[in-house]
Amino acid sequence: MLIRFADTRPAGDFALVLPAAGSKQPGLDSLGTSKAAVEATLKRSRFEGESGATVEHFVESDSGRRLLVVGTGADTSASDAAEKLGGTAVAKLQTSGESHAVIDLTGLNYDADAAARVALGAALRSWRFDRYRTRLKDKQKPTLIEITVVGGKAGAEERYASRYAAIVSGVTLTRELVTEPANIIYPESFVARVREEVKDSGLELEVLGLEEMTKLGMGALLGVSQGSVRKPQLLVLKWSGGKAGDTPTVFIGKGVTFDTGGISIKPAQNMESMKWDMGGAGAVAGALLALAGRKAKANVIGVCGLVENMPDGNAQRPGDVVTTMSGQTVEVINTDAEGRLVLCDAITWAQKAYKPKVIVDLATLTGAMVIALGHEMAGIFSNDESLAKNLIRAANASGDLLWRQPLGEAYDRLIDSPIADMKNVGPREAGSITAAQFIKRFVDDGVAWAHLDIAGMAWSDKASATCDKGATGFGVRLLDQYIADSVEG
Ligand code: BES
Ligand code: MN
Ligand code: ZN
């Protein structure tokens, strides 16, 4: 999507988008002789400027221009309404036949940031994935290619270019990786795709393959991978925008490119959704691209633990005992609790390599998290009050919402094993918490750590104002905001 900013409406053909904040509809005054007819349409449509409501009208006097009035709510602040406005306009117009939409904010008092966020919402909502649709009818194809935001305060264009354009690239990368099926995106092709997408970003890449990981003793990660013909990869993305020598913040993502459950195989129903079991790794890659894109003044490392979890003659069995890179042993009771086995070795490796003070991991880790929080918020588990507070603040500012979950000694005891240092599952109850407790056993003393269980958030079956149904890109904006406010700021 081409995004432009202008002081006044351009010449030529375009669809005009006018926001209406409840009954406050300053844009209508610009309609001249058409105003009365538009007001009549709004009235007959029972339009009251509610957030997300839309009415279309073709203005005759203006060479048949399409007008789209978008409600932004009477009491909604500009910063809350802005992205939704841009996104709603794009959702309505994307396949409408219009190629250019002008969103006119004149009279609404949107500051530079809010005007830039109108464009952000529009750009985020315009992403779609048509790569494998070879028979789309012309009428089903997107026509909208350009958005012009008019009437924001000066500085909107700079704000968009310096912050939000990078977010769009990051979220887009994540959504692409998450949407691609598992025959296309597997550990090695995940690395190749990311390498291609970040090649001009200034990010450094490092990749550990099977041999290196074997030498390092990553028995838990490799145990998950051993039933697959796809070779595992540990992908490391480095952004060095901060002071040389400053300890980096480390983000770690679960990248199970397909999760069949392994020998503890999942039921067939909905198993196809496990192509997005790499949503944590996807978010980490997207966040690093966003940070590099806006030249964040911070040192950040992204680690993606990439494996495929398959049943096979060589697959690990329930009851197998594996030795992790940390030296701790794990009895693998259930081969479907594989995410934690990948994360534990990735965490140990990152601690050895970078001695970080802060680690945040993201993982589509447990179905139990989806049962607890649904598709509205991800769960956050943390051993550090200030890290949890900062992440929750970033969540509220970015819209990638988090809700704190408990940790505790009594939960930790539920994963003790009779044969090894721990088992990889506890009882059915508190399944998300025992998963977090498992990961916590690999976090070094003194490291502030947060685990984000994003199982309910990486994919959405319904469209939102800034995202079509499908991959959401959850986590990218959250991590970018956290770095901006708590590491740079
Ligand atoms: N990737 C799944 C978790 C998941 C399930 C994410 C549904 C999104 C939707 C994870 O690897 C898994 O299989 N977890 C098991 C753990 C259990 C065996 C202790 C689960 O949640 O059922
Ligand atoms: Mn699983
Ligand atoms: Zn999984």
XYZ file of C-alpha atoms and ligand atoms in Angstrom:
513
model
C 0.000 0.000 0.000
C 1.334 3.412 -0.980
C 0.974 5.783 1.961
C 1.076 9.545 1.514
C 0.361 12.575 3.631
C -0.863 15.917 2.289
C -2.206 19.227 3.577
C -5.088 19.333 1.124
C -7.006 16.802 -0.944
C -5.235 15.901 -4.184
C -6.713 16.402 -7.627
C -8.205 13.551 -9.606
C -10.265 10.500 -8.870
C -10.347 8.987 -5.403
C -12.731 7.721 -2.779
C -13.155 10.246 0.008
C -13.168 8.940 3.575
C -14.634 11.258 6.193
C -14.464 10.342 9.881
C -17.432 11.090 12.116
C -16.767 11.268 15.840
C -20.284 10.581 17.030
C -22.363 13.582 16.069
C -19.229 15.633 15.455
C -18.921 15.404 11.670
C -16.816 18.368 10.540
C -15.930 16.737 7.233
C -19.480 17.051 5.990
C -19.143 20.827 5.793
C -16.706 20.397 2.930
C -19.348 18.708 0.813
C -21.058 21.881 -0.361
C -24.333 21.241 -2.119
C -24.115 17.479 -1.453
C -24.133 17.890 2.289
C -27.886 17.636 2.712
C -28.127 14.444 0.655
C -25.279 12.834 2.613
C -26.902 13.787 5.897
C -30.132 12.216 4.716
C -28.271 8.992 3.846
C -26.619 8.926 7.271
C -29.947 9.415 8.951
C -31.707 6.724 6.932
C -28.826 4.367 7.686
C -29.304 5.093 11.387
C -25.644 6.146 11.453
C -24.592 7.872 14.658
C -20.844 7.979 14.206
C -20.334 4.898 16.372
C -16.877 3.433 16.324
C -16.508 1.137 13.324
C -19.858 2.036 11.697
C -19.686 2.955 8.010
C -21.996 4.446 5.400
C -21.322 4.793 1.696
C -22.766 7.468 -0.523
C -22.048 8.509 -4.082
C -21.784 12.258 -4.315
C -23.309 13.307 -7.617
C -22.100 16.865 -7.784
C -18.489 15.828 -7.558
C -18.206 13.711 -10.753
C -19.677 10.706 -9.021
C -17.212 10.460 -6.208
C -17.583 7.642 -3.664
C -17.851 8.912 -0.132
C -17.268 6.654 2.859
C -18.237 8.038 6.237
C -16.527 6.103 9.068
C -17.645 6.407 12.671
C -14.906 6.804 15.248
C -17.102 7.036 18.368
C -18.185 10.111 20.289
C -15.826 9.819 23.245
C -12.960 7.854 21.749
C -9.597 9.618 21.973
C -7.843 10.285 18.683
C -5.062 7.881 19.563
C -7.550 5.076 20.196
C -9.684 5.836 17.158
C -6.953 6.494 14.612
C -5.788 3.000 13.660
C -9.323 1.702 13.610
C -10.357 4.507 11.266
C -7.599 3.752 8.755
C -8.191 0.018 9.010
C -11.956 0.272 8.635
C -11.592 2.430 5.536
C -9.242 -0.075 3.910
C -11.402 -3.074 4.813
C -14.364 -1.362 3.116
C -12.545 -0.138 0.030
C -9.873 -2.740 -0.643
C -11.780 -4.653 -3.321
C -14.306 -1.920 -4.082
C -12.914 -0.915 -7.449
C -11.382 2.247 -5.992
C -7.608 2.510 -6.342
C -6.979 5.598 -4.217
C -8.570 6.616 -0.929
C -8.176 10.009 0.693
C -8.827 10.058 4.425
C -9.565 13.651 5.375
C -9.027 14.443 9.060
C -9.648 18.177 8.701
C -11.430 19.625 11.702
C -10.819 16.603 13.955
C -7.727 17.839 15.791
C -5.655 14.735 15.187
C -2.059 15.346 16.255
C 0.873 14.103 14.171
C 0.996 10.744 15.929
C -2.734 10.089 15.531
C -2.620 11.028 11.854
C 0.344 8.701 11.373
C -1.595 5.962 13.124
C -4.490 6.360 10.697
C -1.983 5.407 8.011
C -0.598 2.599 10.183
C -4.066 1.085 10.632
C -4.676 1.348 6.900
C -1.370 -0.284 6.005
C -1.794 -3.104 8.537
C -5.342 -3.842 7.392
C -4.327 -3.961 3.742
C -2.130 -7.039 4.159
C -3.508 -10.153 2.539
C -2.055 -13.417 1.401
C -3.120 -14.403 -2.119
C 0.035 -16.292 -3.132
C -1.724 -19.617 -3.584
C -4.948 -18.354 -5.134
C -4.442 -18.791 -8.855
C -8.085 -18.466 -9.887
C -9.201 -15.252 -8.216
C -11.800 -13.465 -10.291
C -10.942 -9.890 -11.158
C -13.730 -8.713 -8.914
C -12.176 -10.522 -5.951
C -8.796 -8.896 -6.387
C -7.758 -5.864 -4.365
C -7.961 -2.592 -6.247
C -6.885 -0.147 -3.549
C -3.199 0.679 -3.856
C -2.852 4.161 -2.411
C -3.935 6.022 0.723
C -3.514 9.741 1.289
C -4.041 11.100 4.782
C -5.070 14.736 4.694
C -5.479 17.284 7.462
C -3.282 15.860 10.238
C -0.958 18.190 12.148
C 2.508 18.757 10.727
C 4.948 15.949 11.452
C 2.639 13.035 10.653
C 4.664 11.941 7.664
C 7.933 11.962 9.648
C 6.292 10.110 12.503
C 5.022 7.445 10.104
C 8.372 7.091 8.376
C 10.425 6.987 11.574
C 8.266 4.568 13.556
C 5.244 3.033 11.937
C 6.571 2.043 8.525
C 8.997 -0.234 10.361
C 6.169 -1.762 12.362
C 4.311 -2.507 9.144
C 7.337 -4.369 7.720
C 7.823 -6.314 10.950
C 4.169 -7.304 11.330
C 4.035 -8.221 7.642
C 7.046 -10.518 7.928
C 5.517 -12.247 10.944
C 2.142 -12.682 9.255
C 3.797 -14.140 6.145
C 5.848 -16.646 8.127
C 2.840 -17.668 10.198
C 0.527 -18.015 7.201
C 2.838 -20.072 4.991
C 2.071 -23.785 5.233
C 4.555 -26.207 6.752
C 5.624 -27.689 3.407
C 6.908 -24.227 2.509
C 8.144 -22.898 5.865
C 10.214 -25.464 7.767
C 13.337 -24.683 9.820
C 15.778 -24.191 6.936
C 13.317 -22.318 4.729
C 12.263 -20.149 7.691
C 15.892 -19.078 7.965
C 16.166 -18.543 4.205
C 12.976 -16.458 4.108
C 14.072 -14.295 7.025
C 17.541 -13.889 5.530
C 15.982 -12.631 2.306
C 13.548 -10.271 4.036
C 16.124 -8.667 6.342
C 19.025 -8.453 3.909
C 19.082 -4.642 3.711
C 18.046 -4.011 7.318
C 21.392 -3.945 9.097
C 20.512 -7.035 11.139
C 23.244 -9.618 11.574
C 22.323 -13.281 11.246
C 23.877 -16.338 12.776
C 22.595 -19.871 12.237
C 23.383 -22.995 14.235
C 22.685 -26.291 12.478
C 22.313 -29.876 13.621
C 26.032 -30.493 14.071
C 26.662 -27.409 16.192
C 23.610 -28.037 18.324
C 24.648 -31.652 18.814
C 28.096 -30.511 19.959
C 26.507 -28.039 22.359
C 24.409 -30.822 23.856
C 20.962 -29.441 23.056
C 19.363 -32.800 23.734
C 15.880 -31.437 24.409
C 15.563 -29.382 21.223
C 17.137 -32.166 19.164
C 14.894 -34.783 20.724
C 11.857 -32.928 19.370
C 13.427 -32.619 15.949
C 14.655 -36.198 15.557
C 11.409 -37.557 14.133
C 11.468 -35.105 11.254
C 13.369 -35.203 7.964
C 13.671 -31.421 8.273
C 16.897 -30.345 9.945
C 16.583 -28.111 13.015
C 17.973 -24.594 13.061
C 18.745 -22.063 15.742
C 18.413 -18.667 14.097
C 19.994 -15.679 15.834
C 19.172 -12.119 14.753
C 21.281 -9.284 16.145
C 20.433 -5.620 16.239
C 23.213 -3.431 17.617
C 21.662 0.021 17.684
C 22.610 0.776 21.279
C 25.904 1.614 22.949
C 28.689 -0.801 22.114
C 29.168 -3.062 25.110
C 25.637 -2.579 26.498
C 24.172 -5.947 27.478
C 21.529 -6.892 24.912
C 17.894 -7.635 25.625
C 17.137 -11.164 24.445
C 13.896 -12.276 22.794
C 13.375 -16.000 22.245
C 10.678 -17.540 20.072
C 9.206 -21.023 19.834
C 9.511 -22.004 16.201
C 7.819 -25.370 15.780
C 7.152 -25.153 12.054
C 4.632 -27.973 12.375
C 3.411 -29.662 15.521
C 1.800 -33.054 14.910
C 2.328 -33.843 18.587
C 4.950 -36.444 17.634
C 4.301 -39.991 18.918
C 1.779 -38.451 21.357
C -0.006 -37.528 18.151
C -2.733 -34.906 18.032
C -6.248 -35.676 16.758
C -6.820 -34.954 13.052
C -9.427 -32.275 13.757
C -7.796 -28.826 13.321
C -4.281 -30.253 13.196
C -3.640 -28.056 10.154
C -3.636 -25.066 12.492
C -0.355 -26.313 13.940
C 1.432 -24.737 10.973
C 1.371 -21.584 13.081
C 3.127 -23.191 16.027
C 6.115 -21.054 15.016
C 4.223 -17.853 15.881
C 6.637 -16.993 18.698
C 9.667 -17.285 16.412
C 7.759 -15.378 13.729
C 7.067 -12.551 16.176
C 10.709 -12.415 17.249
C 11.885 -12.197 13.624
C 9.265 -9.520 12.861
C 10.154 -7.509 15.967
C 13.859 -7.532 15.106
C 13.050 -6.347 11.589
C 10.880 -3.553 12.997
C 13.602 -2.458 15.441
C 16.213 -2.438 12.694
C 13.817 -0.631 10.355
C 13.461 2.276 12.743
C 17.091 2.127 13.876
C 16.183 1.572 17.517
C 18.819 2.790 19.960
C 19.111 -0.546 21.712
C 21.022 -3.807 21.517
C 18.620 -6.663 20.944
C 19.119 -10.339 20.175
C 16.370 -12.506 18.701
C 16.697 -16.275 18.973
C 14.364 -18.583 17.057
C 14.361 -22.272 18.018
C 13.218 -23.961 14.814
C 12.144 -27.607 14.619
C 9.400 -29.778 13.195
C 7.617 -32.178 15.561
C 6.806 -35.396 13.671
C 6.034 -39.045 14.500
C 8.479 -41.433 12.840
C 10.572 -44.533 13.395
C 13.268 -42.229 14.667
C 10.976 -39.997 16.747
C 11.424 -39.752 20.495
C 9.117 -41.883 22.612
C 7.068 -41.028 25.669
C 9.259 -41.946 28.604
C 12.528 -41.072 26.895
C 14.964 -39.144 29.057
C 16.880 -36.346 27.340
C 19.764 -34.246 28.616
C 19.379 -30.528 28.019
C 22.214 -28.133 27.240
C 22.006 -26.965 30.868
C 22.850 -30.486 32.041
C 19.421 -30.975 33.592
C 17.594 -34.111 32.470
C 13.983 -34.332 31.344
C 11.619 -37.278 31.185
C 9.522 -36.740 28.063
C 6.112 -37.930 29.236
C 4.273 -36.360 26.320
C 5.998 -35.627 23.019
C 3.304 -33.029 22.309
C 4.661 -30.807 25.090
C 7.546 -29.994 22.747
C 7.647 -26.208 22.834
C 9.195 -26.066 26.286
C 11.823 -28.592 25.162
C 12.838 -26.264 22.349
C 12.761 -23.130 24.490
C 14.848 -24.543 27.341
C 17.893 -25.184 25.153
C 17.469 -21.891 23.298
C 17.409 -20.081 26.655
C 20.487 -21.896 27.956
C 22.348 -21.092 24.734
C 21.362 -17.407 24.830
C 22.443 -17.066 28.466
C 25.838 -18.601 27.698
C 26.347 -16.525 24.568
C 25.123 -13.104 25.748
C 24.857 -13.052 29.572
C 21.610 -11.042 29.251
C 19.889 -9.344 32.184
C 16.486 -9.576 30.479
C 14.958 -12.464 28.522
C 11.466 -12.477 27.058
C 10.232 -15.642 25.407
C 7.175 -15.915 23.171
C 5.504 -19.219 22.427
C 2.252 -20.745 21.223
C 2.809 -23.018 24.170
C -0.411 -24.398 25.621
C -4.015 -25.038 24.684
C -4.767 -24.345 28.355
C -3.803 -20.686 27.818
C -6.458 -20.405 25.116
C -9.020 -21.927 27.478
C -8.065 -19.400 30.176
C -7.808 -16.147 28.184
C -9.446 -16.905 24.841
C -8.321 -14.834 21.890
C -8.233 -11.472 23.652
C -4.998 -11.495 25.609
C -1.813 -13.519 25.921
C -0.608 -14.717 29.316
C 2.541 -13.307 30.897
C 4.532 -15.230 33.496
C 7.510 -13.506 35.050
C 10.025 -13.773 37.862
C 10.511 -9.991 37.900
C 7.958 -7.361 38.929
C 9.436 -4.492 36.995
C 9.849 -6.467 33.764
C 6.251 -7.687 34.043
C 5.048 -4.139 34.698
C 6.980 -2.726 31.749
C 5.744 -5.428 29.390
C 2.139 -4.935 30.482
C 2.511 -1.187 29.959
C 3.881 -1.859 26.467
C 0.998 -4.255 25.879
C -1.585 -1.619 26.724
C 0.134 0.997 24.573
C 0.554 -1.315 21.582
C -2.747 -3.183 21.670
C -1.010 -6.595 21.941
C -2.614 -7.282 25.305
C -1.166 -9.299 28.193
C -2.600 -10.602 31.459
C -0.372 -11.673 34.329
C -0.412 -15.329 35.388
C 1.005 -16.883 38.547
C 4.154 -18.879 39.227
C 4.981 -20.652 42.467
C 6.751 -23.409 44.305
C 3.646 -25.612 44.542
C 3.210 -25.546 40.760
C 6.892 -26.268 40.290
C 6.619 -29.488 42.297
C 4.049 -30.803 39.807
C 6.767 -31.427 37.210
C 9.143 -33.419 39.424
C 9.990 -36.780 37.838
C 10.675 -40.154 39.484
C 13.518 -40.869 37.060
C 14.955 -37.533 35.865
C 15.323 -33.948 37.125
C 11.877 -33.092 35.794
C 9.169 -34.302 33.446
C 7.906 -32.232 30.554
C 4.256 -32.189 31.650
C 2.324 -31.906 34.871
C -1.309 -32.870 35.421
C -4.009 -31.447 33.146
C -4.846 -28.715 35.637
C -2.834 -25.472 35.494
C -1.236 -26.660 32.239
C -0.020 -23.202 31.221
C 1.538 -22.581 34.621
C 3.441 -25.867 34.815
C 4.715 -25.160 31.281
C 6.022 -21.807 32.510
C 7.539 -23.456 35.598
C 9.377 -25.852 33.307
C 10.943 -22.974 31.361
C 11.761 -21.140 34.570
C 14.023 -24.020 35.646
C 16.394 -23.002 32.850
C 16.592 -19.303 33.661
C 19.807 -18.344 35.453
C 19.683 -16.600 38.840
C 19.591 -12.835 38.456
C 18.067 -12.881 34.982
C 14.759 -11.026 34.693
C 12.613 -13.315 32.567
C 9.117 -13.191 31.143
C 7.327 -15.929 29.275
C 4.470 -14.911 26.988
C 2.087 -17.734 26.110
C 0.589 -16.464 22.846
C -1.255 -19.669 21.870
C -4.580 -17.829 21.546
C -3.190 -14.788 19.773
C -1.007 -15.756 16.807
C -3.994 -16.594 14.637
C -7.510 -15.189 14.537
C -10.586 -16.738 12.944
C -12.217 -13.340 12.710
C -11.110 -10.079 11.179
C -10.404 -7.012 13.318
C -10.069 -3.340 12.451
C -6.371 -3.671 11.638
C -6.100 -7.333 10.665
C -7.957 -9.629 8.321
C -8.715 -13.097 9.650
C -5.633 -15.293 9.816
C -2.161 -14.475 11.092
C -2.185 -11.455 13.404
C 1.482 -10.599 13.853
C 0.885 -10.563 17.612
C 3.987 -9.691 19.607
C 5.806 -7.501 17.099
C 4.242 -4.253 18.270
C 4.489 -5.312 21.887
C 8.232 -5.993 21.710
C 8.871 -2.834 19.693
C 6.955 -0.764 22.253
C 8.769 -2.405 25.152
C 12.142 -1.560 23.627
C 11.033 2.003 22.846
C 9.684 2.726 26.344
C 11.804 0.600 28.672
C 15.156 0.159 26.949
C 15.571 3.225 24.728
C 13.362 5.595 26.737
N 1.444 -26.036 20.144
C 0.707 -26.657 21.182
C -0.155 -25.670 21.954
C -1.359 -25.147 21.233
C -2.518 -25.874 21.229
C -1.336 -23.902 20.665
C -3.642 -25.356 20.622
C -2.452 -23.403 20.066
C -3.607 -24.115 20.049
C 1.659 -27.293 22.179
O 2.828 -27.795 21.664
C 0.926 -28.424 22.784
O 0.653 -29.366 22.079
N 0.651 -28.338 24.071
C -0.064 -29.348 24.763
C 0.625 -29.582 26.064
C 0.127 -30.801 26.794
C 0.541 -32.051 26.061
C 0.701 -30.786 28.188
C -1.481 -28.834 24.980
O -1.659 -27.655 25.262
O -2.405 -29.636 24.839
Mn 2.616 -29.791 20.955
Zn 3.485 -26.938 19.933
